[in-house]
PDB file of C-alpha atoms in Angstrom:
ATOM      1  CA  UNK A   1     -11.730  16.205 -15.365  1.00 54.00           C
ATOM      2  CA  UNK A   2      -9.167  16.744 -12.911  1.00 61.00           C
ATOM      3  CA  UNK A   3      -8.942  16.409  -9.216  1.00 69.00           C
ATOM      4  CA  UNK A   4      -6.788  18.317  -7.117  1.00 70.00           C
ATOM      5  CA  UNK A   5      -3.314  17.116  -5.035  1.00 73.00           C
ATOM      6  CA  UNK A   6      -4.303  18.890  -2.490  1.00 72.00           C
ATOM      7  CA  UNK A   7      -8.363  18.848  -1.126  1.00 70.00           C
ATOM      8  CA  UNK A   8      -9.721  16.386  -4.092  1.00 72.00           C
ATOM      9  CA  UNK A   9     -11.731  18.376  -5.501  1.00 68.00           C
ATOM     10  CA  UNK A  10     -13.110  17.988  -9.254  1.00 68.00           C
ATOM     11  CA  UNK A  11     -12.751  19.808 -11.196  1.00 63.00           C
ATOM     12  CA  UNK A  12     -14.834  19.156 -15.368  1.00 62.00           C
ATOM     13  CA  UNK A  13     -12.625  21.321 -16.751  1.00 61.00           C
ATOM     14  CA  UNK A  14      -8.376  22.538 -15.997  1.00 63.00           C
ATOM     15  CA  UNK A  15      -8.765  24.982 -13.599  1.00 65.00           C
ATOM     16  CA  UNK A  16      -5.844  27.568 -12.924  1.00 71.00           C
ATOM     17  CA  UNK A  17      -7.027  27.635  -8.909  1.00 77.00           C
ATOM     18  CA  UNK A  18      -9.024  25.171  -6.815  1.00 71.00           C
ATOM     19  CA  UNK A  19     -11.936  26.480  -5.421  1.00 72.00           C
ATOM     20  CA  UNK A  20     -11.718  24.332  -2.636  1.00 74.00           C
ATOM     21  CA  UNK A  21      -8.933  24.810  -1.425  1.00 71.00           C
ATOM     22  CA  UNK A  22      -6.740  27.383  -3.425  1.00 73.00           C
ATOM     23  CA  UNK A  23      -4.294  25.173  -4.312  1.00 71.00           C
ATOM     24  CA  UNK A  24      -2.274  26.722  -7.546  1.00 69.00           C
ATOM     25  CA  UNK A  25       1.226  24.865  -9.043  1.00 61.00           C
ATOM     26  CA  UNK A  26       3.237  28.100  -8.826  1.00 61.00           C
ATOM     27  CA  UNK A  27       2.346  28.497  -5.005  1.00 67.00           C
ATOM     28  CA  UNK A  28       3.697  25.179  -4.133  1.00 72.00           C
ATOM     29  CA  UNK A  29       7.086  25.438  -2.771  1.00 81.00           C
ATOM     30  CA  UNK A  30       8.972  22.538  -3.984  1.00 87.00           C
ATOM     31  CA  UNK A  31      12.270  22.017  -1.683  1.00 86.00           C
ATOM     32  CA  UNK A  32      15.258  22.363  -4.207  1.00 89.00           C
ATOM     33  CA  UNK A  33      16.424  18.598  -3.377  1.00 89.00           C
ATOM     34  CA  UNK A  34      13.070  17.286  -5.109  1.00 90.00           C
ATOM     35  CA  UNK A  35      13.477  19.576  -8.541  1.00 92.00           C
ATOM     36  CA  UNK A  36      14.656  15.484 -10.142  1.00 94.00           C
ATOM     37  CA  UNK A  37      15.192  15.322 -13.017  1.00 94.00           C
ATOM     38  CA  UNK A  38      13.369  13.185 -15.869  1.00 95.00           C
ATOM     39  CA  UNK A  39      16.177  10.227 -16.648  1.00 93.00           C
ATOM     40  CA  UNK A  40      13.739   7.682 -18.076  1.00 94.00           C
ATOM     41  CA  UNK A  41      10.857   5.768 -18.349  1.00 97.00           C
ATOM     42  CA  UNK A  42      12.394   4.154 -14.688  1.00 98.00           C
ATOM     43  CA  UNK A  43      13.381   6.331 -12.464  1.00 98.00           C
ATOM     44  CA  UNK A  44      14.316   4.888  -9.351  1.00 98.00           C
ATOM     45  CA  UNK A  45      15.500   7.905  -7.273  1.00 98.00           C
ATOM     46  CA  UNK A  46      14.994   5.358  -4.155  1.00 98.00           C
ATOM     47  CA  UNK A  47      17.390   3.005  -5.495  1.00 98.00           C
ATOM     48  CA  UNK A  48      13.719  -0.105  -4.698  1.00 98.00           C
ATOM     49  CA  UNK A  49      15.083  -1.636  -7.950  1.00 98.00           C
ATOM     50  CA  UNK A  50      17.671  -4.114  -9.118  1.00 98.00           C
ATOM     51  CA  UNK A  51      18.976  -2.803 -12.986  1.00 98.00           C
ATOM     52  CA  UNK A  52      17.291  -6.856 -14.144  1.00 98.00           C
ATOM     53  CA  UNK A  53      13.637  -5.548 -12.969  1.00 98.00           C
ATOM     54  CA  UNK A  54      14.452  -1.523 -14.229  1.00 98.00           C
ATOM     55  CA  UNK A  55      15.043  -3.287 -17.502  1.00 98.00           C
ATOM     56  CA  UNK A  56      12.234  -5.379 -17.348  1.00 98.00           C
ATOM     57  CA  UNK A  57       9.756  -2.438 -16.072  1.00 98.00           C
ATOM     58  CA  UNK A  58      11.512  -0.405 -19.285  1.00 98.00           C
ATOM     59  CA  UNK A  59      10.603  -2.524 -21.735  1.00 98.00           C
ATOM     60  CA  UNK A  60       7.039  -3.076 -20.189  1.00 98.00           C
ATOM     61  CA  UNK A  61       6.096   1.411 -20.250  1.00 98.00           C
ATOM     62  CA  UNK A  62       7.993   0.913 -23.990  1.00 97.00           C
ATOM     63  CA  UNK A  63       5.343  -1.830 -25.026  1.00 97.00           C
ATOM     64  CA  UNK A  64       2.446   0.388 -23.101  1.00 96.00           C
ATOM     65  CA  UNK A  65       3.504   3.538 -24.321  1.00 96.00           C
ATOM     66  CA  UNK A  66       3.339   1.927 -27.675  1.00 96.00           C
ATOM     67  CA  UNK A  67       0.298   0.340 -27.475  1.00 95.00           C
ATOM     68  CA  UNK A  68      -1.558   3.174 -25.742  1.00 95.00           C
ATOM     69  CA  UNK A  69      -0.423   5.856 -27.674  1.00 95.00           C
ATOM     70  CA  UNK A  70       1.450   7.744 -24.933  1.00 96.00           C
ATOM     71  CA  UNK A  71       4.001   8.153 -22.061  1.00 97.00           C
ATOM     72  CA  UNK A  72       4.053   5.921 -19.116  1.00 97.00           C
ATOM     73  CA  UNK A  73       6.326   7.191 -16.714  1.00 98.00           C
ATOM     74  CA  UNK A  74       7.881   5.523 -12.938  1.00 98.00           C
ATOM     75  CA  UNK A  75       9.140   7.519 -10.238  1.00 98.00           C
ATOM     76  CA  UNK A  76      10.497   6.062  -7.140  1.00 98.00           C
ATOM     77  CA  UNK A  77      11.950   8.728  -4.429  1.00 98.00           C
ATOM     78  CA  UNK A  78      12.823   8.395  -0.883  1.00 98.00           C
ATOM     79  CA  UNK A  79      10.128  11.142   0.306  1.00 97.00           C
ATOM     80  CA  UNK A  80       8.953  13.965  -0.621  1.00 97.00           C
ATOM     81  CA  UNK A  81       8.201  16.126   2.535  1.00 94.00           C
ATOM     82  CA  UNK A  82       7.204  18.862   3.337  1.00 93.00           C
ATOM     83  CA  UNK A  83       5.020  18.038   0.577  1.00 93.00           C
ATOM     84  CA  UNK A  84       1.912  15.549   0.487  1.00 93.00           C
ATOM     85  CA  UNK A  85       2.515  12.416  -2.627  1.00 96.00           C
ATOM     86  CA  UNK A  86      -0.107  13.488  -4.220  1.00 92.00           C
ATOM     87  CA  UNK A  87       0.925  17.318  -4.890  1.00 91.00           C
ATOM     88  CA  UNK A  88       4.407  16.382  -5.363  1.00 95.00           C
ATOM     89  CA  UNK A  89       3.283  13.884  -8.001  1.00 95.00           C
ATOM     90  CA  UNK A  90       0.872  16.251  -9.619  1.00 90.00           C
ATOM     91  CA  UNK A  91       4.099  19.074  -9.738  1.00 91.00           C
ATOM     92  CA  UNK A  92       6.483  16.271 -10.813  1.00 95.00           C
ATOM     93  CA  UNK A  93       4.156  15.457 -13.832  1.00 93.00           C
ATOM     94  CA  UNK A  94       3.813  18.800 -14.856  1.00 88.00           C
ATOM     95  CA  UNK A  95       7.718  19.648 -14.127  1.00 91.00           C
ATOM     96  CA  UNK A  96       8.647  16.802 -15.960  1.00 95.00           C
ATOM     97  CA  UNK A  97       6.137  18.522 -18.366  1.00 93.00           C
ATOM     98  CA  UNK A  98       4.518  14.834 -19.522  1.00 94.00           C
ATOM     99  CA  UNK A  99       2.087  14.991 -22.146  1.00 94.00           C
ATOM    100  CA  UNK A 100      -1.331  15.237 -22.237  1.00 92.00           C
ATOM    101  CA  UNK A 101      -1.603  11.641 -23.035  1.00 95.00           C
ATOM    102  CA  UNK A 102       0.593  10.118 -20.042  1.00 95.00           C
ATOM    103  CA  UNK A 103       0.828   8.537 -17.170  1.00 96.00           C
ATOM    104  CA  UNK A 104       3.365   8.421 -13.817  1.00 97.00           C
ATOM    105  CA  UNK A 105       3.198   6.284 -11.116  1.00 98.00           C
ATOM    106  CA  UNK A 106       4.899   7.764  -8.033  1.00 98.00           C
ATOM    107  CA  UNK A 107       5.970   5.351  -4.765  1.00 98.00           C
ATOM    108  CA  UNK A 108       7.525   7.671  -2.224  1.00 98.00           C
ATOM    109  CA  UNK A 109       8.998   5.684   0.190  1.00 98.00           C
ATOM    110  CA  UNK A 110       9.280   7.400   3.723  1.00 98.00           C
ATOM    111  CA  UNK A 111       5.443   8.080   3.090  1.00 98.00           C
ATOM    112  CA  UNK A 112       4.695   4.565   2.266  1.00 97.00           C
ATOM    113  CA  UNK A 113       2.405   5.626  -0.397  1.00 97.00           C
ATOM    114  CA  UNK A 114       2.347   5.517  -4.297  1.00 97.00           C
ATOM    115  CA  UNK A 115       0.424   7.707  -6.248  1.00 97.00           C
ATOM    116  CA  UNK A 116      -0.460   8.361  -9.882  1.00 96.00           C
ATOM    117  CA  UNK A 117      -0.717  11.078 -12.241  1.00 94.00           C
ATOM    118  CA  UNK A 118      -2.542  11.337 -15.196  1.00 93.00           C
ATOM    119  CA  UNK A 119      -2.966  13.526 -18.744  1.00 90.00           C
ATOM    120  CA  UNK A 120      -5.768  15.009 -19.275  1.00 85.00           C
ATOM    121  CA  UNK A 121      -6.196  12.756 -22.453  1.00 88.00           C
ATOM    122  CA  UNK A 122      -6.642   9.925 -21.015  1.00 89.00           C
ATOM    123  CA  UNK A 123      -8.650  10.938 -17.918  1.00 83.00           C
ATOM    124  CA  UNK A 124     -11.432   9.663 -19.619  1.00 82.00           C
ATOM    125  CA  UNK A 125     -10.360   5.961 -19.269  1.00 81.00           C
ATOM    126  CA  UNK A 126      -7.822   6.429 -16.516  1.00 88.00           C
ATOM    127  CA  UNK A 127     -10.359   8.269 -13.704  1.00 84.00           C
ATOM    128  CA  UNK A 128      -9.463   8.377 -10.295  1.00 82.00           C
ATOM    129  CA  UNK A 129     -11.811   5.120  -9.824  1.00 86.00           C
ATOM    130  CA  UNK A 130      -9.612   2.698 -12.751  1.00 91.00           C
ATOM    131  CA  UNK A 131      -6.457   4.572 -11.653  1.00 93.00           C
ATOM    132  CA  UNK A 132      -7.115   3.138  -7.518  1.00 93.00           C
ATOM    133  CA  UNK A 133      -7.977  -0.122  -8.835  1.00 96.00           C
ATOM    134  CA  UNK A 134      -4.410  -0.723 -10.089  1.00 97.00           C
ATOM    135  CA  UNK A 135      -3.110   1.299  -7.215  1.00 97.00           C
ATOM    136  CA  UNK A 136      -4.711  -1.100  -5.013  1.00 97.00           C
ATOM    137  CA  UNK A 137      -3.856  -3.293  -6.708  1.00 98.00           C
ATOM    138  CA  UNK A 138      -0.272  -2.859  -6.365  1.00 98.00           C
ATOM    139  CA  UNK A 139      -0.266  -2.108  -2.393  1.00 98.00           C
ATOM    140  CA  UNK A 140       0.385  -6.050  -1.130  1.00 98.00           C
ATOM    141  CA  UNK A 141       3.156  -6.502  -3.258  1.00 98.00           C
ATOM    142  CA  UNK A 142       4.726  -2.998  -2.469  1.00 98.00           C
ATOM    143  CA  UNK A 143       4.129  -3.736   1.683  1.00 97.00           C
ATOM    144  CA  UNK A 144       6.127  -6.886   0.727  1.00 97.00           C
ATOM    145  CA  UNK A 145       9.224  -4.710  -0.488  1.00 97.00           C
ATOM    146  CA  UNK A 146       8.259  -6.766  -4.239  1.00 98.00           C
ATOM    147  CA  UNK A 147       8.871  -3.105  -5.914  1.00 98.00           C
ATOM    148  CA  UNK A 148       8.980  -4.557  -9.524  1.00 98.00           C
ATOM    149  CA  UNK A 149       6.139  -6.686  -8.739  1.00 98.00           C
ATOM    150  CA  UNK A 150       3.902  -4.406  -7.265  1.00 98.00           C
ATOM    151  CA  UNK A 151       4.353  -1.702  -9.983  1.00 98.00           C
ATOM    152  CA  UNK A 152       4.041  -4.208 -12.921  1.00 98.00           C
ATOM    153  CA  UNK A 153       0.488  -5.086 -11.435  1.00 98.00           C
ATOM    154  CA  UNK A 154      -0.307  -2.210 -11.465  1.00 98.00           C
ATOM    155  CA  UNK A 155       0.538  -1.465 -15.069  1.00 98.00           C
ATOM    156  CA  UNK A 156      -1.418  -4.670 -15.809  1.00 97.00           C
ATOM    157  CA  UNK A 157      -4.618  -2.597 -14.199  1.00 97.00           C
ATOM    158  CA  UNK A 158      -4.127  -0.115 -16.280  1.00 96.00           C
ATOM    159  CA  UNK A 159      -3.832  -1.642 -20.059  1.00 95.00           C
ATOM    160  CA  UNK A 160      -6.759  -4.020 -18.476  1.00 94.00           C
ATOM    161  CA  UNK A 161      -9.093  -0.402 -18.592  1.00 92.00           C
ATOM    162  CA  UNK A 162      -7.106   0.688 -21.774  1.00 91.00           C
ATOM    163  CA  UNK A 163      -8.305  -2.448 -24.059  1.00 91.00           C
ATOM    164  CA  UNK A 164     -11.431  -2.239 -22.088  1.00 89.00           C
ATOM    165  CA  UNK A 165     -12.176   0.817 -23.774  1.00 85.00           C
ATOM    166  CA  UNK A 166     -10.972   0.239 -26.852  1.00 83.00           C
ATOM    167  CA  UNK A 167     -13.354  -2.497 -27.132  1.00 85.00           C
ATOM    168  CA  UNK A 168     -16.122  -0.119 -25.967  1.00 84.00           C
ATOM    169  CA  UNK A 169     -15.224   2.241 -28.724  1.00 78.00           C
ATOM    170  CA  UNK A 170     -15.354  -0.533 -31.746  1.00 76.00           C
TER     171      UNK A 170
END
């Protein structure tokens, strides 16, 4: 499944257009100044994060990645106008060209909003439903300024549904 950036429509399967809305990747014009690109697992475009809780966030996607067999990518930027967060994190994934099995977590900051990406692969565990909880999750800490803090609950959200299902599937 996949829902689109734009209208939030699922889809069941990767469409190349949404019927809802018409929303395609190569239509969206993407203002040269956002075309970032991929440093690291951290990156903090926004300069929200001290290089003590980059590190620390670092070794956390490392461990994740690890443990669930994928990419776990953060993205902070200042804003992303014209654009909506949700499109520009949907292009960014796919510019970025993340696998299948990944993950990013987007905070753009002139928006005040963090979004999330995620592979196809792991749509299964990682639905839009398990994806807000950890969003939500994160929102307190993130109105707070706690960057670091928010994010990293978040990321505990998420390997809570990842171990959930791997218990499901033994």
């Amino acid at each position: 499944m996949m829902k689109c950036p734009r209208c939030g429509w699922i889809a069941e399967q990767v469409v190349s257009v949404c019927p809802g809305c018409g929303f395609t990747l190569p239509r969206l014009q993407v203002p040269a100044h956002l075309h970032l690109a991929w440093q690291d697992a951290v990156n903090d475009f926004a300069g929200l994060l001290s290089e003590s809780e980059r590190s620390q966030l670092a070794e956390r996607l490392q461990t994740l990645s690890e443990t669930m067999n994928g990419t776990l990518v953060i993205a902070t930027v200042p804003g992303v106008a014209p654009l909506k967060p949700s499109e520009y994190a949907f292009w960014l994934y796919h510019h970025w060209q993340l696998p299948p099995n990944g993950l990013l977590l987007l905070i753009a900051v002139k928006e005040r909003r963090i979004e999330s990406e995620v592979g196809v692969a792991w749509e299964p565990f990682l639905s839009d439903v398990e994806t807000g909880e950890a969003l939500e999750a994160a929102v307190p800490l993130l109105a707070a300024g706690r960057y670091a803090e928010g994010l990293l609950t978040a990321l505990q959200v998420i390997e809570q549904h990842h171990k959930a299902r791997q218990e499901a599937h033994r």
